[in-house]
Amino acid sequence: MEIAYTVHARPDTGVYNAKLGMWLFLASEVMLFGGLFSAYVFLRVGAPPDTWPQGWLNVPLGTLNTLLLAASAVTTFLAWAACKARRLDQFKLHTGLTLLLGCIFLGIKGYEYHDKWTHYELRLKDGRIAEGHLVGPKSTAEAVVLKGRWVEDRRQLLDGRRSRGTWQELTIPRADIDRMQNYAPRHNTFLAIYYTMTGLHGLHVLGGVVVFAYLWGPGSRLWHVDPEHFTNRVEVAGLFWHFVDLVWIFLFPVLYLS
Amino acid sequence: MNDTSSSVNSYRAAVCQGRSVLLIIAAVTLCMVGVAHAPLPDAGLRTALVLVAAGVNAILVAGRLMHVLQERHVIFVLLAFTVLFFVALMGLCLWAHGDTPKP
């Protein structure tokens, strides 16, 4: 059975079915991410004064990821334009670049997650507080080694920008530790919403990469049978990818810069 | 002009357009980061400027790369409903935030 309106526009809507379906899906995605953004606003404005972390995220890496995703949006656009111009070689080139940029984006995000996951806050039995990155190879069953600093008060932990450049290697006996917790989602509200929003976004990037990998590889066989249908698939996948870029365009300033 | 040269020209135009969009987005993003670190007197003003810059980038992506401006009526209707629901969602949050119980 042939699926209707995969190539030509439906007379009543003026667009082919997959495109309308993708826009409907994107509308539901706006509400999904909108709910998370509104949750962020609620948590942020509802946080008591001097309890919301500042400068905990790596701005240069966030900026680089913004530029990478913007570049991938442009290569996606060019891949579609290449299909329109009936140039499969250029489609392959630009889709390959999109895949590469998407994978680098995910790699950088993974590095950022790892950086946070290995960042610890230690509260000692005598009331002192230390923070820093766990030096895994040097840590033993008796002592924990951190590349970090001592802080007088937990509030000092909240401003990440002031702490840089003052870190040293700290060896802390495990017997002296009252509580040790890494910067995982359970650590505080900011990290919980950070991991939720960027994690969901990362899953979308991963989904987009899988779709483009299919179109670049086995899916491109359709080009030789029905190039117009293939071009429409590329356009619909591109709409999704642009939406993913749009979400990051707002995630970056909200989480990294505000 | 035949079909082949027309499609080649339209592809070249798309390359130029894509390059311009990327350069503008890069410039606006760097300005955004600069504003976020600038010693402005008001944190609210800083946040507003950063979000305006993000809005400019979003308009470029949606308008130029997603061709929203050239879409059909049905897509505009869909987007209008989405914007309506989104604004209502955000408005509800802000309204509920101000509606705190009296002591």
CSV table of C-alpha atoms in Angstrom, one decimal:
chain,number,residue,atom,x,y,z
A,1,MET,CA,0.0,0.0,0.0
A,2,GLU,CA,1.3,3.4,-0.9
A,3,ILE,CA,1.3,6.2,1.7
A,4,ALA,CA,-0.4,9.2,0.4
A,5,TYR,CA,1.1,12.7,0.2
A,6,THR,CA,4.7,11.8,1.0
A,7,VAL,CA,5.9,13.9,-1.9
A,8,HIS,CA,3.2,16.3,-3.0
A,9,ALA,CA,1.2,18.6,-0.8
A,10,ARG,CA,-2.2,17.8,0.4
A,11,PRO,CA,-4.8,20.1,-1.3
A,12,ASP,CA,-6.4,21.0,2.0
A,13,THR,CA,-3.3,21.8,4.1
A,14,GLY,CA,-0.9,22.9,1.4
A,15,VAL,CA,2.0,20.8,2.8
A,16,TYR,CA,2.9,17.2,2.6
A,17,ASN,CA,1.9,15.0,5.5
A,18,ALA,CA,5.3,14.4,7.1
A,19,LYS,CA,6.0,18.1,7.3
A,20,LEU,CA,2.7,18.8,9.0
A,21,GLY,CA,3.3,15.9,11.3
A,22,MET,CA,6.8,17.2,12.2
A,23,TRP,CA,5.4,20.7,13.0
A,24,LEU,CA,2.7,19.1,15.3
A,25,PHE,CA,5.5,17.1,17.0
A,26,LEU,CA,7.6,20.3,17.4
A,27,ALA,CA,4.6,22.0,18.9
A,28,SER,CA,4.4,19.3,21.6
A,29,GLU,CA,8.1,19.6,22.1
A,30,VAL,CA,7.7,23.3,22.7
A,31,MET,CA,5.3,22.5,25.5
A,32,LEU,CA,7.7,19.8,26.9
A,33,PHE,CA,10.7,22.1,27.1
A,34,GLY,CA,8.4,25.1,28.0
A,35,GLY,CA,7.3,23.1,31.1
A,36,LEU,CA,10.9,22.6,32.0
A,37,PHE,CA,11.8,26.2,31.4
A,38,SER,CA,8.9,27.4,33.5
A,39,ALA,CA,10.0,24.9,36.3
A,40,TYR,CA,13.5,26.5,36.1
A,41,VAL,CA,12.0,30.0,36.4
A,42,PHE,CA,9.9,28.9,39.4
A,43,LEU,CA,12.9,27.3,41.1
A,44,ARG,CA,15.2,30.2,40.4
A,45,VAL,CA,13.0,33.0,41.5
A,46,GLY,CA,11.7,31.0,44.5
A,47,ALA,CA,15.2,30.2,45.8
A,48,PRO,CA,16.1,32.0,49.0
A,49,PRO,CA,18.7,34.8,48.5
A,50,ASP,CA,22.4,33.6,48.2
A,51,THR,CA,21.4,29.9,47.7
A,52,TRP,CA,21.5,29.7,43.8
A,53,PRO,CA,24.9,28.8,42.4
A,54,GLN,CA,26.7,31.2,40.0
A,55,GLY,CA,29.5,30.3,37.6
A,56,TRP,CA,29.4,26.6,38.1
A,57,LEU,CA,29.3,25.8,34.4
A,58,ASN,CA,32.1,26.2,31.9
A,59,VAL,CA,31.2,29.2,29.8
A,60,PRO,CA,33.9,28.7,27.1
A,61,LEU,CA,32.8,25.1,26.5
A,62,GLY,CA,29.1,26.2,26.5
A,63,THR,CA,29.9,28.9,24.0
A,64,LEU,CA,31.8,26.4,21.8
A,65,ASN,CA,28.9,24.1,22.0
A,66,THR,CA,26.5,26.9,20.9
A,67,LEU,CA,28.7,27.6,17.9
A,68,LEU,CA,29.0,23.9,17.0
A,69,LEU,CA,25.3,23.4,17.1
A,70,ALA,CA,24.7,26.6,15.1
A,71,ALA,CA,27.2,25.4,12.5
A,72,SER,CA,25.5,22.0,12.4
A,73,ALA,CA,22.1,23.8,11.8
A,74,VAL,CA,23.7,25.6,8.8
A,75,THR,CA,25.2,22.3,7.4
A,76,THR,CA,21.7,20.7,7.8
A,77,PHE,CA,20.2,23.6,5.8
A,78,LEU,CA,22.9,23.2,3.1
A,79,ALA,CA,22.3,19.4,3.0
A,80,TRP,CA,18.6,20.1,2.2
A,81,ALA,CA,19.6,22.8,-0.4
A,82,ALA,CA,22.0,20.2,-2.0
A,83,CYS,CA,19.1,17.8,-2.3
A,84,LYS,CA,17.0,20.5,-3.9
A,85,ALA,CA,19.8,21.1,-6.4
A,86,ARG,CA,20.1,17.3,-7.0
A,87,ARG,CA,23.6,17.1,-5.7
A,88,LEU,CA,24.0,13.9,-3.7
A,89,ASP,CA,27.7,14.4,-3.1
A,90,GLN,CA,27.1,17.8,-1.4
A,91,PHE,CA,24.3,16.3,0.6
A,92,LYS,CA,26.6,13.6,1.8
A,93,LEU,CA,29.3,16.1,2.7
A,94,HIS,CA,27.0,18.4,4.7
A,95,THR,CA,25.2,15.6,6.4
A,96,GLY,CA,28.6,14.1,7.3
A,97,LEU,CA,29.6,17.5,8.8
A,98,THR,CA,26.3,17.7,10.7
A,99,LEU,CA,27.0,14.2,12.2
A,100,LEU,CA,30.5,15.2,13.1
A,101,LEU,CA,29.4,18.4,14.8
A,102,GLY,CA,26.6,16.7,16.6
A,103,CYS,CA,29.0,14.0,17.9
A,104,ILE,CA,31.5,16.7,19.1
A,105,PHE,CA,28.7,18.5,20.8
A,106,LEU,CA,27.8,15.3,22.7
A,107,GLY,CA,31.4,14.6,23.5
A,108,ILE,CA,31.8,18.1,25.0
A,109,LYS,CA,28.6,17.6,27.0
A,110,GLY,CA,29.9,14.3,28.2
A,111,TYR,CA,33.1,15.9,29.3
A,112,GLU,CA,31.1,18.6,31.2
A,113,TYR,CA,29.1,15.9,32.9
A,114,HIS,CA,32.2,14.0,33.9
A,115,ASP,CA,33.7,17.2,35.3
A,116,LYS,CA,30.7,17.7,37.5
A,117,TRP,CA,30.4,14.0,38.4
A,118,THR,CA,34.0,13.9,39.7
A,119,HIS,CA,33.6,17.3,41.6
A,120,TYR,CA,33.0,16.6,45.3
A,121,GLU,CA,31.9,18.5,48.4
A,122,LEU,CA,33.3,17.1,51.6
A,123,ARG,CA,32.1,18.0,55.1
A,124,LEU,CA,34.5,17.0,57.8
A,125,LYS,CA,33.6,15.9,61.4
A,126,ASP,CA,35.2,19.1,62.7
A,127,GLY,CA,33.0,21.3,60.6
A,128,ARG,CA,35.5,22.2,57.9
A,129,ILE,CA,34.3,22.0,54.3
A,130,ALA,CA,36.4,21.1,51.2
A,131,GLU,CA,35.5,21.0,47.5
A,132,GLY,CA,37.3,19.9,44.4
A,133,HIS,CA,37.9,17.2,41.9
A,134,LEU,CA,38.6,13.7,43.0
A,135,VAL,CA,42.1,12.6,42.1
A,136,GLY,CA,41.1,9.0,41.6
A,137,PRO,CA,44.5,7.3,41.3
A,138,LYS,CA,45.8,8.9,44.4
A,139,SER,CA,42.8,8.2,46.6
A,140,THR,CA,43.0,5.1,48.8
A,141,ALA,CA,40.9,3.2,51.3
A,142,GLU,CA,42.3,5.4,54.0
A,143,ALA,CA,42.4,8.9,52.4
A,144,VAL,CA,40.7,10.9,49.7
A,145,VAL,CA,42.8,13.2,47.5
A,146,LEU,CA,41.1,16.2,46.0
A,147,LYS,CA,42.4,18.9,43.7
A,148,GLY,CA,40.5,21.7,45.4
A,149,ARG,CA,40.3,24.2,48.3
A,150,TRP,CA,39.0,24.7,51.8
A,151,VAL,CA,36.0,27.0,52.4
A,152,GLU,CA,34.9,28.7,55.5
A,153,ASP,CA,31.2,28.6,54.7
A,154,ARG,CA,28.9,26.6,52.3
A,155,ARG,CA,27.9,29.9,50.8
A,156,GLN,CA,31.4,30.3,49.4
A,157,LEU,CA,30.8,27.2,47.3
A,158,LEU,CA,28.0,29.0,45.4
A,159,ASP,CA,30.2,31.4,43.5
A,160,GLY,CA,32.3,29.2,41.2
A,161,ARG,CA,34.0,32.1,39.5
A,162,ARG,CA,35.8,33.2,42.7
A,163,SER,CA,37.4,29.9,43.4
A,164,ARG,CA,39.4,29.4,40.3
A,165,GLY,CA,43.2,29.5,40.4
A,166,THR,CA,43.4,28.8,44.1
A,167,TRP,CA,43.1,25.1,44.0
A,168,GLN,CA,45.7,22.7,45.5
A,169,GLU,CA,46.0,19.0,46.2
A,170,LEU,CA,44.3,18.1,49.5
A,171,THR,CA,44.7,14.7,51.2
A,172,ILE,CA,41.9,14.1,53.7
A,173,PRO,CA,41.7,10.9,55.8
A,174,ARG,CA,38.4,9.1,55.3
A,175,ALA,CA,38.0,8.7,59.1
A,176,ASP,CA,37.6,12.5,59.3
A,177,ILE,CA,34.9,12.8,56.7
A,178,ASP,CA,31.3,13.2,57.9
A,179,ARG,CA,29.7,13.6,54.4
A,180,MET,CA,31.0,13.3,50.9
A,181,GLN,CA,28.8,14.1,47.9
A,182,ASN,CA,29.6,14.6,44.2
A,183,TYR,CA,27.9,17.2,42.0
A,184,ALA,CA,25.2,14.8,40.8
A,185,PRO,CA,21.6,15.8,40.3
A,186,ARG,CA,20.8,15.0,44.0
A,187,HIS,CA,23.4,17.6,45.2
A,188,ASN,CA,21.2,20.6,44.8
A,189,THR,CA,18.2,22.1,42.9
A,190,PHE,CA,20.4,23.8,40.3
A,191,LEU,CA,22.2,20.6,39.3
A,192,ALA,CA,18.9,18.7,39.3
A,193,ILE,CA,17.3,21.1,36.8
A,194,TYR,CA,20.7,21.4,34.9
A,195,TYR,CA,21.0,17.7,34.3
A,196,THR,CA,17.3,17.3,33.5
A,197,MET,CA,17.2,20.0,30.9
A,198,THR,CA,20.6,19.4,29.3
A,199,GLY,CA,20.1,15.6,29.5
A,200,LEU,CA,16.7,15.8,27.7
A,201,HIS,CA,18.3,18.1,25.1
A,202,GLY,CA,21.2,15.7,24.7
A,203,LEU,CA,18.8,12.8,24.1
A,204,HIS,CA,17.3,14.9,21.3
A,205,VAL,CA,20.7,15.6,19.8
A,206,LEU,CA,21.4,11.9,20.0
A,207,GLY,CA,18.1,11.1,18.3
A,208,GLY,CA,18.9,13.6,15.5
A,209,VAL,CA,22.3,12.1,15.0
A,210,VAL,CA,20.8,8.6,14.6
A,211,VAL,CA,18.3,9.9,12.0
A,212,PHE,CA,20.9,11.8,10.0
A,213,ALA,CA,23.2,8.8,10.2
A,214,TYR,CA,20.4,6.7,8.6
A,215,LEU,CA,19.8,9.3,5.9
A,216,TRP,CA,23.5,9.5,5.2
A,217,GLY,CA,23.9,5.8,5.0
A,218,PRO,CA,21.2,3.2,4.2
A,219,GLY,CA,18.4,5.7,3.9
A,220,SER,CA,20.1,7.5,1.0
A,221,ARG,CA,19.1,4.5,-1.3
A,222,LEU,CA,15.8,6.2,-1.6
A,223,TRP,CA,17.5,9.0,-3.5
A,224,HIS,CA,18.0,6.8,-6.5
A,225,VAL,CA,14.4,5.7,-6.5
A,226,ASP,CA,12.5,8.9,-5.5
A,227,PRO,CA,14.8,12.0,-5.0
A,228,GLU,CA,11.8,14.3,-4.2
A,229,HIS,CA,10.6,11.9,-1.4
A,230,PHE,CA,14.2,11.7,0.0
A,231,THR,CA,14.5,15.5,-0.1
A,232,ASN,CA,11.3,15.8,2.0
A,233,ARG,CA,12.7,13.4,4.5
A,234,VAL,CA,15.9,15.5,4.8
A,235,GLU,CA,13.7,18.6,5.2
A,236,VAL,CA,11.7,17.1,8.0
A,237,ALA,CA,14.8,15.8,9.8
A,238,GLY,CA,16.3,19.3,9.4
A,239,LEU,CA,13.2,20.9,11.0
A,240,PHE,CA,13.8,18.7,14.1
A,241,TRP,CA,17.5,19.5,14.1
A,242,HIS,CA,16.8,23.2,13.9
A,243,PHE,CA,14.4,22.9,16.8
A,244,VAL,CA,17.1,21.2,18.9
A,245,ASP,CA,19.4,24.1,18.1
A,246,LEU,CA,16.7,26.6,19.1
A,247,VAL,CA,16.3,24.9,22.5
A,248,TRP,CA,20.1,25.1,23.1
A,249,ILE,CA,20.1,28.8,22.0
A,250,PHE,CA,17.9,29.4,25.1
A,251,LEU,CA,19.4,26.7,27.4
A,252,PHE,CA,22.9,28.2,27.1
A,253,PRO,CA,22.1,31.8,28.4
A,254,VAL,CA,19.6,30.5,31.0
A,255,LEU,CA,21.9,27.9,32.6
A,256,TYR,CA,25.5,29.2,31.8
A,257,LEU,CA,25.1,33.0,31.8
A,258,SER,CA,22.3,34.0,34.1
B,1,MET,CA,18.2,29.9,-17.9
B,2,ASN,CA,17.7,26.1,-17.7
B,3,ASP,CA,16.8,24.0,-14.7
B,4,THR,CA,20.4,22.9,-14.0
B,5,SER,CA,21.9,26.4,-13.8
B,6,SER,CA,18.9,27.6,-11.8
B,7,SER,CA,19.4,24.9,-9.2
B,8,VAL,CA,23.2,25.5,-9.1
B,9,ASN,CA,22.5,29.2,-8.5
B,10,SER,CA,19.9,28.5,-5.8
B,11,TYR,CA,22.4,26.2,-4.1
B,12,ARG,CA,25.1,28.9,-4.2
B,13,ALA,CA,22.7,31.4,-2.8
B,14,ALA,CA,21.9,28.9,0.0
B,15,VAL,CA,25.6,28.6,0.8
B,16,CYS,CA,26.0,32.4,1.0
B,17,GLN,CA,22.9,32.6,3.2
B,18,GLY,CA,24.1,29.8,5.5
B,19,ARG,CA,27.5,31.4,5.8
B,20,SER,CA,26.0,34.8,6.7
B,21,VAL,CA,23.6,33.3,9.3
B,22,LEU,CA,26.5,31.4,10.9
B,23,LEU,CA,28.6,34.5,11.1
B,24,ILE,CA,25.8,36.6,12.6
B,25,ILE,CA,24.9,33.9,15.2
B,26,ALA,CA,28.6,33.6,16.2
B,27,ALA,CA,28.9,37.4,16.6
B,28,VAL,CA,25.6,37.6,18.6
B,29,THR,CA,26.7,34.7,20.8
B,30,LEU,CA,30.0,36.3,21.6
B,31,CYS,CA,28.3,39.6,22.3
B,32,MET,CA,25.9,37.7,24.6
B,33,VAL,CA,28.8,36.2,26.6
B,34,GLY,CA,30.4,39.6,26.7
B,35,VAL,CA,27.3,41.2,28.1
B,36,ALA,CA,26.9,38.4,30.7
B,37,HIS,CA,30.4,39.2,32.1
B,38,ALA,CA,30.1,43.0,31.7
B,39,PRO,CA,29.9,45.0,35.0
B,40,LEU,CA,26.4,46.2,34.5
B,41,PRO,CA,24.7,47.9,37.5
B,42,ASP,CA,21.5,45.8,37.3
B,43,ALA,CA,21.4,42.0,37.1
B,44,GLY,CA,17.9,42.2,35.6
B,45,LEU,CA,19.2,44.4,32.7
B,46,ARG,CA,22.0,41.9,32.1
B,47,THR,CA,19.5,39.0,32.0
B,48,ALA,CA,17.2,40.9,29.7
B,49,LEU,CA,20.0,41.8,27.2
B,50,VAL,CA,21.3,38.2,27.2
B,51,LEU,CA,17.8,36.9,26.4
B,52,VAL,CA,17.3,39.5,23.7
B,53,ALA,CA,20.5,38.3,22.1
B,54,ALA,CA,19.3,34.7,22.4
B,55,GLY,CA,16.0,35.9,20.8
B,56,VAL,CA,17.9,37.3,17.8
B,57,ASN,CA,19.7,34.0,17.3
B,58,ALA,CA,16.4,32.1,17.6
B,59,ILE,CA,14.8,34.4,15.0
B,60,LEU,CA,17.7,33.8,12.6
B,61,VAL,CA,17.5,30.0,12.9
B,62,ALA,CA,13.7,29.9,12.7
B,63,GLY,CA,13.3,32.6,10.0
B,64,ARG,CA,16.2,31.7,7.7
B,65,LEU,CA,17.0,28.1,8.3
B,66,MET,CA,13.5,26.7,9.1
B,67,HIS,CA,11.8,29.0,6.5
B,68,VAL,CA,9.1,29.8,9.0
B,69,LEU,CA,8.3,33.1,7.2
B,70,GLN,CA,7.6,31.2,3.9
B,71,GLU,CA,5.5,28.5,5.4
B,72,ARG,CA,1.8,27.8,4.6
B,73,HIS,CA,-1.2,29.1,6.5
B,74,VAL,CA,-1.7,25.8,8.3
B,75,ILE,CA,1.8,26.0,9.9
B,76,PHE,CA,1.2,29.6,11.0
B,77,VAL,CA,-2.1,28.5,12.7
B,78,LEU,CA,-0.2,25.7,14.4
B,79,LEU,CA,2.6,28.0,15.5
B,80,ALA,CA,0.0,30.6,16.7
B,81,PHE,CA,-1.6,28.0,18.9
B,82,THR,CA,1.8,26.9,20.2
B,83,VAL,CA,2.8,30.4,21.1
B,84,LEU,CA,-0.6,30.9,22.8
B,85,PHE,CA,-0.2,27.8,24.9
B,86,PHE,CA,3.4,28.7,25.7
B,87,VAL,CA,2.5,32.2,26.8
B,88,ALA,CA,-0.3,30.9,28.9
B,89,LEU,CA,2.0,28.4,30.5
B,90,MET,CA,4.6,31.0,31.4
B,91,GLY,CA,1.9,33.5,32.4
B,92,LEU,CA,0.3,30.9,34.7
B,93,CYS,CA,3.6,30.3,36.3
B,94,LEU,CA,4.3,34.0,36.9
B,95,TRP,CA,0.7,34.6,38.1
B,96,ALA,CA,0.9,31.6,40.5
B,97,HIS,CA,4.3,32.8,41.8
B,98,GLY,CA,2.8,36.2,42.8
B,99,ASP,CA,-0.2,34.5,44.4
B,100,THR,CA,1.5,33.6,47.7
B,101,PRO,CA,-0.6,32.9,50.8
B,102,LYS,CA,-1.0,35.8,53.2
B,103,PRO,CA,0.4,35.3,56.7
